[in-house]
mmCIF file of C-alpha atoms in Angstrom:
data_model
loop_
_atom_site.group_PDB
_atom_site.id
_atom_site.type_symbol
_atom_site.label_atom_id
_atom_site.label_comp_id
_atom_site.label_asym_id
_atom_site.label_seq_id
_atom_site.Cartn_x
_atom_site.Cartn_y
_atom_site.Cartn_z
ATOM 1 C CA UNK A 1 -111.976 60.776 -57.685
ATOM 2 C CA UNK A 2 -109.979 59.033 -54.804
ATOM 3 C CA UNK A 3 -111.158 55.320 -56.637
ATOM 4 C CA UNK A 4 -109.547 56.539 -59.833
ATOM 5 C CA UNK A 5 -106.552 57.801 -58.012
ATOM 6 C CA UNK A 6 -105.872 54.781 -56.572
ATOM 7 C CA UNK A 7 -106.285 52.966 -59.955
ATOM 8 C CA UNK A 8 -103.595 55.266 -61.619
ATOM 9 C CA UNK A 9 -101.269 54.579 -58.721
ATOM 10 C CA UNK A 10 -101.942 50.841 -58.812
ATOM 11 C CA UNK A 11 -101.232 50.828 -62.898
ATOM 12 C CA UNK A 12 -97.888 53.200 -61.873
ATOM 13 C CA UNK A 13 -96.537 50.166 -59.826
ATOM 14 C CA UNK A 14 -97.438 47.347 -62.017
ATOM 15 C CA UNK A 15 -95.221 49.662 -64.803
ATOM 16 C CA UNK A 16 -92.697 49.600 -62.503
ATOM 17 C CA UNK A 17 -89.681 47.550 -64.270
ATOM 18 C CA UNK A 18 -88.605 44.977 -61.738
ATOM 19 C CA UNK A 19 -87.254 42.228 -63.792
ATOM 20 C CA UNK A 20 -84.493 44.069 -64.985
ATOM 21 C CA UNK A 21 -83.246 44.560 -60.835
ATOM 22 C CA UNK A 22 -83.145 40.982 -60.490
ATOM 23 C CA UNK A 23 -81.798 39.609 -63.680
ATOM 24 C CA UNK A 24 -78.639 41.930 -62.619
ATOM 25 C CA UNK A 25 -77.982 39.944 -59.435
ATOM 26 C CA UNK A 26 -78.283 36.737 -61.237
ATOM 27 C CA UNK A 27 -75.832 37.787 -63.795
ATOM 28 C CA UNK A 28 -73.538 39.128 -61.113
ATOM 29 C CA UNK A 29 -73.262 35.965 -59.769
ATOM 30 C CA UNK A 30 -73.421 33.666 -62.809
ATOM 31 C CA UNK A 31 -70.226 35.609 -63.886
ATOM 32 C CA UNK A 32 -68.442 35.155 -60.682
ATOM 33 C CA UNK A 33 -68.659 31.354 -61.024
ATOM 34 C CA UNK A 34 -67.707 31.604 -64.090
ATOM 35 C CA UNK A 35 -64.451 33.414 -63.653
ATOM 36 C CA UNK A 36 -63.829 30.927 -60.654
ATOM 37 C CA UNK A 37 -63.994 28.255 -62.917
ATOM 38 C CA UNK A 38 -62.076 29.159 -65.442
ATOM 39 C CA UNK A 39 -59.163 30.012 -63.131
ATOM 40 C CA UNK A 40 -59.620 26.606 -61.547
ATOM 41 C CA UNK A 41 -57.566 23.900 -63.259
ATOM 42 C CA UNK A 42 -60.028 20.578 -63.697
ATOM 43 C CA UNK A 43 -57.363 17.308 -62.174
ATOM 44 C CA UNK A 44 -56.831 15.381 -65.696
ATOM 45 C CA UNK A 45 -56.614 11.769 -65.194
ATOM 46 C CA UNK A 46 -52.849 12.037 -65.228
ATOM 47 C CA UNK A 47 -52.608 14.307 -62.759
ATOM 48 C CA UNK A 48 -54.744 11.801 -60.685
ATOM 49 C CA UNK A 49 -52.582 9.030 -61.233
ATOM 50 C CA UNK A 50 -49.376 11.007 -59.842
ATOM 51 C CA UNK A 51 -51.253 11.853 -56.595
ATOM 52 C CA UNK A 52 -52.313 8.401 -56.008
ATOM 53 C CA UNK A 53 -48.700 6.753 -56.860
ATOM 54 C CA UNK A 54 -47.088 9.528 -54.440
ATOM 55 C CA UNK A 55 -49.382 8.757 -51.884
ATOM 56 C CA UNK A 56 -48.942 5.006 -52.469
ATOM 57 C CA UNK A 57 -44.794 5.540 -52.082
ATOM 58 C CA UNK A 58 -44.978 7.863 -48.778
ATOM 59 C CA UNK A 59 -45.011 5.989 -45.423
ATOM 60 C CA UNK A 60 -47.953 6.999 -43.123
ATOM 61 C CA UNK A 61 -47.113 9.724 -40.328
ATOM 62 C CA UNK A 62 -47.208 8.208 -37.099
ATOM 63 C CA UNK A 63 -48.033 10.633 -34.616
ATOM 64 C CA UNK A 64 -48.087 8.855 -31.561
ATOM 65 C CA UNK A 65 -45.900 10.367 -28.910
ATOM 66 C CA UNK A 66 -44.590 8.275 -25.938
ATOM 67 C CA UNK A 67 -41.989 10.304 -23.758
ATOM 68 C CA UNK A 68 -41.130 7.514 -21.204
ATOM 69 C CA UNK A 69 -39.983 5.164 -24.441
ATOM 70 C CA UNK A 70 -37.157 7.837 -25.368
ATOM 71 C CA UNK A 71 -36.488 8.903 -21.796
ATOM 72 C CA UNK A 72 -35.986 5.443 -20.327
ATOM 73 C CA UNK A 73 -33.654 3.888 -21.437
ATOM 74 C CA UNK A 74 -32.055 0.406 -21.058
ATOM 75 C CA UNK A 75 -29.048 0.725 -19.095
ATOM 76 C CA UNK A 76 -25.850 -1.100 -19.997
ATOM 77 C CA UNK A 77 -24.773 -3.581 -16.991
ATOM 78 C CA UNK A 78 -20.718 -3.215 -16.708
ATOM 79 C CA UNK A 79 -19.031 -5.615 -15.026
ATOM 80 C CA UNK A 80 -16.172 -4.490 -13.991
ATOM 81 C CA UNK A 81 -13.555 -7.478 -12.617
ATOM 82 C CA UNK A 82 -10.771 -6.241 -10.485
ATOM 83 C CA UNK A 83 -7.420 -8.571 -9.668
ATOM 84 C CA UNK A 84 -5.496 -8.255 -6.416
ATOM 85 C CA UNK A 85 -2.546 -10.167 -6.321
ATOM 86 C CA UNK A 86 -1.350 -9.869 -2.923
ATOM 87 C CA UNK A 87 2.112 -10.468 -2.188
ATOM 88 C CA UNK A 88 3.355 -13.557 -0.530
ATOM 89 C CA UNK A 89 4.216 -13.459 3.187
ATOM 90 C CA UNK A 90 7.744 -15.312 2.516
ATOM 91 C CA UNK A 91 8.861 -12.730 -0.347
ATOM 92 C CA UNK A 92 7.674 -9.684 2.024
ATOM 93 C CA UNK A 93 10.289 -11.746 4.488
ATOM 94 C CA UNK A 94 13.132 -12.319 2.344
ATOM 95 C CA UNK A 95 12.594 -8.201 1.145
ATOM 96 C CA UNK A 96 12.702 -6.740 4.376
ATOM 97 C CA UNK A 97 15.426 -8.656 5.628
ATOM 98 C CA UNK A 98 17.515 -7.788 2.654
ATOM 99 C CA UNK A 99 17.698 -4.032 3.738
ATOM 100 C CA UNK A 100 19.286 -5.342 7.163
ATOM 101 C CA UNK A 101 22.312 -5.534 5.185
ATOM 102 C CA UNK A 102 23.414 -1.688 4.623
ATOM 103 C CA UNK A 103 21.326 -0.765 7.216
ATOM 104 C CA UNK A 104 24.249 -2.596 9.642
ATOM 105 C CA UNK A 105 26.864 -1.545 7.766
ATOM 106 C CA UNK A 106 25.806 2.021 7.938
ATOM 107 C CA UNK A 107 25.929 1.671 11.989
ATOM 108 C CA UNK A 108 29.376 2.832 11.827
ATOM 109 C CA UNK A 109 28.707 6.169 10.123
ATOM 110 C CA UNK A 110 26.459 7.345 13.399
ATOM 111 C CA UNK A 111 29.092 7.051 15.765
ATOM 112 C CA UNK A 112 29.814 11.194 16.017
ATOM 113 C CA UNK A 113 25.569 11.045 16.342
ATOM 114 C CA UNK A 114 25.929 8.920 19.076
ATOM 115 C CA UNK A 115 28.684 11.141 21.059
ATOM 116 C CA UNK A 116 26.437 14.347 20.277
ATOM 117 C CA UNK A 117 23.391 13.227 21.290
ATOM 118 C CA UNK A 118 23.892 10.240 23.175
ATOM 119 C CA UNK A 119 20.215 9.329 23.949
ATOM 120 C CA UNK A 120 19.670 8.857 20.585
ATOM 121 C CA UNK A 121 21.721 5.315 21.127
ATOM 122 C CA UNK A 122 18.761 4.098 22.853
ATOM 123 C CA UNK A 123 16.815 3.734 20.038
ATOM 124 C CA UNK A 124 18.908 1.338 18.921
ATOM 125 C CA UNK A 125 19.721 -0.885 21.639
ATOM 126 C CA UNK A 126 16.971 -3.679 20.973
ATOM 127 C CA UNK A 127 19.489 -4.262 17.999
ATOM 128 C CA UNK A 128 22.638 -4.958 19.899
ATOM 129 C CA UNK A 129 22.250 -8.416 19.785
ATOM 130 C CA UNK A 130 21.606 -8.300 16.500
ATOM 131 C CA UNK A 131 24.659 -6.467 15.607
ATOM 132 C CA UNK A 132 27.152 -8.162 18.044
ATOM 133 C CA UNK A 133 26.172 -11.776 16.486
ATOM 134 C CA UNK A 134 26.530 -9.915 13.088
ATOM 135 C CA UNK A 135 29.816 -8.846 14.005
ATOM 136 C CA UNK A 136 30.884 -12.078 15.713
ATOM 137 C CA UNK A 137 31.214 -14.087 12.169
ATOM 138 C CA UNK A 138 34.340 -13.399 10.232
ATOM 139 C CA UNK A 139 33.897 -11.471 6.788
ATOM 140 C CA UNK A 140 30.014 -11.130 7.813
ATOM 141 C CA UNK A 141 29.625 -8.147 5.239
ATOM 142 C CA UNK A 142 31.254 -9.608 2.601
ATOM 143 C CA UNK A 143 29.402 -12.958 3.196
ATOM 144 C CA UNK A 144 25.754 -11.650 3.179
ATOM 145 C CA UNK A 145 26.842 -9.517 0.716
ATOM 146 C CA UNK A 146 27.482 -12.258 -2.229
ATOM 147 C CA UNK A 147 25.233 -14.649 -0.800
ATOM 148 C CA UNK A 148 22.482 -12.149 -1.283
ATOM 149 C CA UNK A 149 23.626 -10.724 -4.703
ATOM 150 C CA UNK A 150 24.075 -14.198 -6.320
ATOM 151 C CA UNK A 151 21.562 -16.413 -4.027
ATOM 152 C CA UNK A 152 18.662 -14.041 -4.894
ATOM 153 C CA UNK A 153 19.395 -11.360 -7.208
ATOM 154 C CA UNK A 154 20.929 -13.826 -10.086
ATOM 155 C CA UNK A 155 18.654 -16.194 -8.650
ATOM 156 C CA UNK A 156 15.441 -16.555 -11.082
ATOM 157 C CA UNK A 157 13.315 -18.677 -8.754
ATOM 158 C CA UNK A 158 12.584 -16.281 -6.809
ATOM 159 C CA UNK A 159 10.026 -13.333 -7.893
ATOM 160 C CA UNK A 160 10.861 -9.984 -9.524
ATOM 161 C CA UNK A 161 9.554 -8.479 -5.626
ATOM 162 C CA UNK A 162 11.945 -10.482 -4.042
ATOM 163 C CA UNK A 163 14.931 -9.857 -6.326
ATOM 164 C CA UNK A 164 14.122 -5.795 -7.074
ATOM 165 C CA UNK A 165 14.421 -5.089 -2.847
ATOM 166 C CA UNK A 166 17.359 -7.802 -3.008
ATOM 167 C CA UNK A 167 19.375 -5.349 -5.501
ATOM 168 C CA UNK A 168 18.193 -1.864 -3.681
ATOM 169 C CA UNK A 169 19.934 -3.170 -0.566
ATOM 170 C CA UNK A 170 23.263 -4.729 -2.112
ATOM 171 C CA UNK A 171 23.112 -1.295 -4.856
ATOM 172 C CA UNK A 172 22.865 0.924 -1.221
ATOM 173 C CA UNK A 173 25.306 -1.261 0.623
ATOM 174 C CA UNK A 174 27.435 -0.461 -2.751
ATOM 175 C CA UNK A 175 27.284 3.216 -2.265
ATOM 176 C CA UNK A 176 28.356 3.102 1.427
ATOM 177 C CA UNK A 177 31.611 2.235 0.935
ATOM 178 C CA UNK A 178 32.319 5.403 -0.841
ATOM 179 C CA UNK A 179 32.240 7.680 1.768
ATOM 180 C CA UNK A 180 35.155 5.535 3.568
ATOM 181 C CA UNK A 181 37.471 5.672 0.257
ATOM 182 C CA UNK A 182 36.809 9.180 0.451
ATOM 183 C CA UNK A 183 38.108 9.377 4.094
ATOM 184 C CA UNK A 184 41.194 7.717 3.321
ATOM 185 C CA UNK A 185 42.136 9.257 0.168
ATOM 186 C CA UNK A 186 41.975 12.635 1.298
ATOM 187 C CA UNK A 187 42.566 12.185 5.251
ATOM 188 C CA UNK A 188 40.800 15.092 7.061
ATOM 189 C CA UNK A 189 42.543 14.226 10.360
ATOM 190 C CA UNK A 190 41.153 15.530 13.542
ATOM 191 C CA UNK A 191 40.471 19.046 13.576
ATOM 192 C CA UNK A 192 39.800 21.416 10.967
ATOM 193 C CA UNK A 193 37.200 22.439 8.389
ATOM 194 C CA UNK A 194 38.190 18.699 6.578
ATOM 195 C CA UNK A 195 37.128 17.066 9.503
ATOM 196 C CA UNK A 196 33.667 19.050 10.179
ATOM 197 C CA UNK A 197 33.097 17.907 6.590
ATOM 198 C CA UNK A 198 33.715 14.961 7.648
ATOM 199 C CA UNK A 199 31.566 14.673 9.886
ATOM 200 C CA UNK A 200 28.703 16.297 8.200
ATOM 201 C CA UNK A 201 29.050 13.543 5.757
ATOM 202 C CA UNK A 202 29.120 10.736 7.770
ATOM 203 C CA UNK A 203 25.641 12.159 9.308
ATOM 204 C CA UNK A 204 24.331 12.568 6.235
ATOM 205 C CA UNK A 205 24.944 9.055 5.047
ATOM 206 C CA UNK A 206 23.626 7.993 8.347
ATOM 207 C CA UNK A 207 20.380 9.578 8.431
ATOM 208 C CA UNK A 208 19.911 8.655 4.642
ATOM 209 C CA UNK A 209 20.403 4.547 5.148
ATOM 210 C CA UNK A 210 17.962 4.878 8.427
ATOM 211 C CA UNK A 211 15.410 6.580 6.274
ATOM 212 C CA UNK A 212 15.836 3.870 3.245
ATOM 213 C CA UNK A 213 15.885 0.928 5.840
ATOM 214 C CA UNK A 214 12.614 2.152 7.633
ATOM 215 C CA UNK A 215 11.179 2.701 3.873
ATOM 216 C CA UNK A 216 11.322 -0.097 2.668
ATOM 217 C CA UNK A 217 11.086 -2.597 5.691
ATOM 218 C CA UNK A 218 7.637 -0.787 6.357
ATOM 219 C CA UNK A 219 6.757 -1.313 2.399
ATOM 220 C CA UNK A 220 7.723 -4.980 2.550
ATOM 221 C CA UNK A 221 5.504 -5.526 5.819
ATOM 222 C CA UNK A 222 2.316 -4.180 3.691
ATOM 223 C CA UNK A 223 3.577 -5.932 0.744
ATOM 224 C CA UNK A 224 4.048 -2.462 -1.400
ATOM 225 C CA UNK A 225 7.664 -1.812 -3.564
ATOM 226 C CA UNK A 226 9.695 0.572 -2.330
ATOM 227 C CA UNK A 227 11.609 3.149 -4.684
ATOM 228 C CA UNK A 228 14.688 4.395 -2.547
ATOM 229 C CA UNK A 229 16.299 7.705 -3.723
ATOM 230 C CA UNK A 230 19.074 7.680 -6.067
ATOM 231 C CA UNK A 231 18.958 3.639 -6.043
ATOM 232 C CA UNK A 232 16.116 2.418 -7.581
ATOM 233 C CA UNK A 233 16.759 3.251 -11.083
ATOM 234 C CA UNK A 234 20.844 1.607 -10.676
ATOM 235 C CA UNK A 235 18.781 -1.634 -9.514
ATOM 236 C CA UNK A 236 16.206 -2.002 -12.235
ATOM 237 C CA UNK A 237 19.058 -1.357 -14.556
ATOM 238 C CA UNK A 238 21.238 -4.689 -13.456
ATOM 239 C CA UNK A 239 17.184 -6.732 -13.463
#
């Protein structure tokens, strides 16, 4: 009984239909390559031909990196030339002694200075020499005056330093006359509010042709041009 048991169960398993399991799986997957390649276009030889000429025409990617090449670069060597002209020692001469010229003539406007404050005339007594020989010729002023107007000024030899400082001092010894037409036009006499004004002027015109002469003999030592105050642009004008 238990042999022909195990016969019948043997014969039940060999019935079994197992080819039809695994010609499923192969069909599964013969189908999926299938639909892959038909969805997959096959390259045509033209197609091939485009590829290879666009590859041909396209440079090849360089992708080497190099950060000190574009950091460092060569730096550009300026040369930079610089002229200095310095001025001549016998121009810076001629220019300061030029402003001795109103600065003298301008002595005469301190005199109520002097009276008020009269240690203030010691400052100025290393120039009494000076001023007494100055006085001593006849028609000094008026000398010095055209002798520096058409000696240097008109005088073309001589540098545009030379003649500039030349016609700030005869422009400045110009405008110092006007304060004495003034006082004898109007005559303030000797007391009175005329004669403080006066006075105030003549103070004023002092301290202005000490401040010009100190200007510009200090700018003529250290070779420099000096612009005086309302006279500068009057002598580049008559240049």
């Amino acid at each position: 009984m238990d042999s022909m048991r195990i016969a019948s169960k043997e014969e039940s398993f060999s019935l079994l239909p197992s080819t039809p399991f695994l010609g499923r799986g192969r069909r599964r997957r013969t189908m999926a390559s299938a639909s892959l390649l038909r969805f997959s276009p096959i390259p045509t030889s033209k197609m091939l031909s485009k590829f290879h000429l666009v590859t041909s025409l396209s440079p090849p990617l360089s992708l080497s990196f190099n950060p000190l090449s574009s950091s460092r670069r060569s730096p550009k060597s300026t040369v930079t030339r610089m002229s200095y002209n310095p001025t001549p020692a016998t121009d810076r001469l001629i220019s300061a002694v030029a402003y001795t010229l109103p600065f003298f003539n301008s002595l005469q406007y301190g005199r109520f200075l002097f009276t008020q404050y009269p240690s203030l005339g010691l400052l100025f007594e290393p120039l009494v020499p000076l001023l007494s020989l100055y006085r001593s010729v006849p028609y000094a002023s008026f000398v010095a005056f055209f002798g520096l107007y058409l000696g240097v000024v008109r005088n073309p030899s001589f540098s545009q330093y030379v003649r500039f400082n030349s016609m700030q001092a005869v422009t400045l010894d110009v405008l110092l006359v006007v304060p004495l037409l003034l006082a004898r036009i109007f005559n303030p006499g000797r007391s009175g509010f005329g004669f403080k004004l006066m006075v105030w002027g003549h103070n004023a015109v002092f301290v202005f042709s000490c401040f010009c002469f100190v200007y510009g003999l200090v700018s003529c030592v250290l070779g420099k041009t000096p612009y005086l105050p309302f006279v500068a642009d009057a002598a580049g004008r008559q240049i």
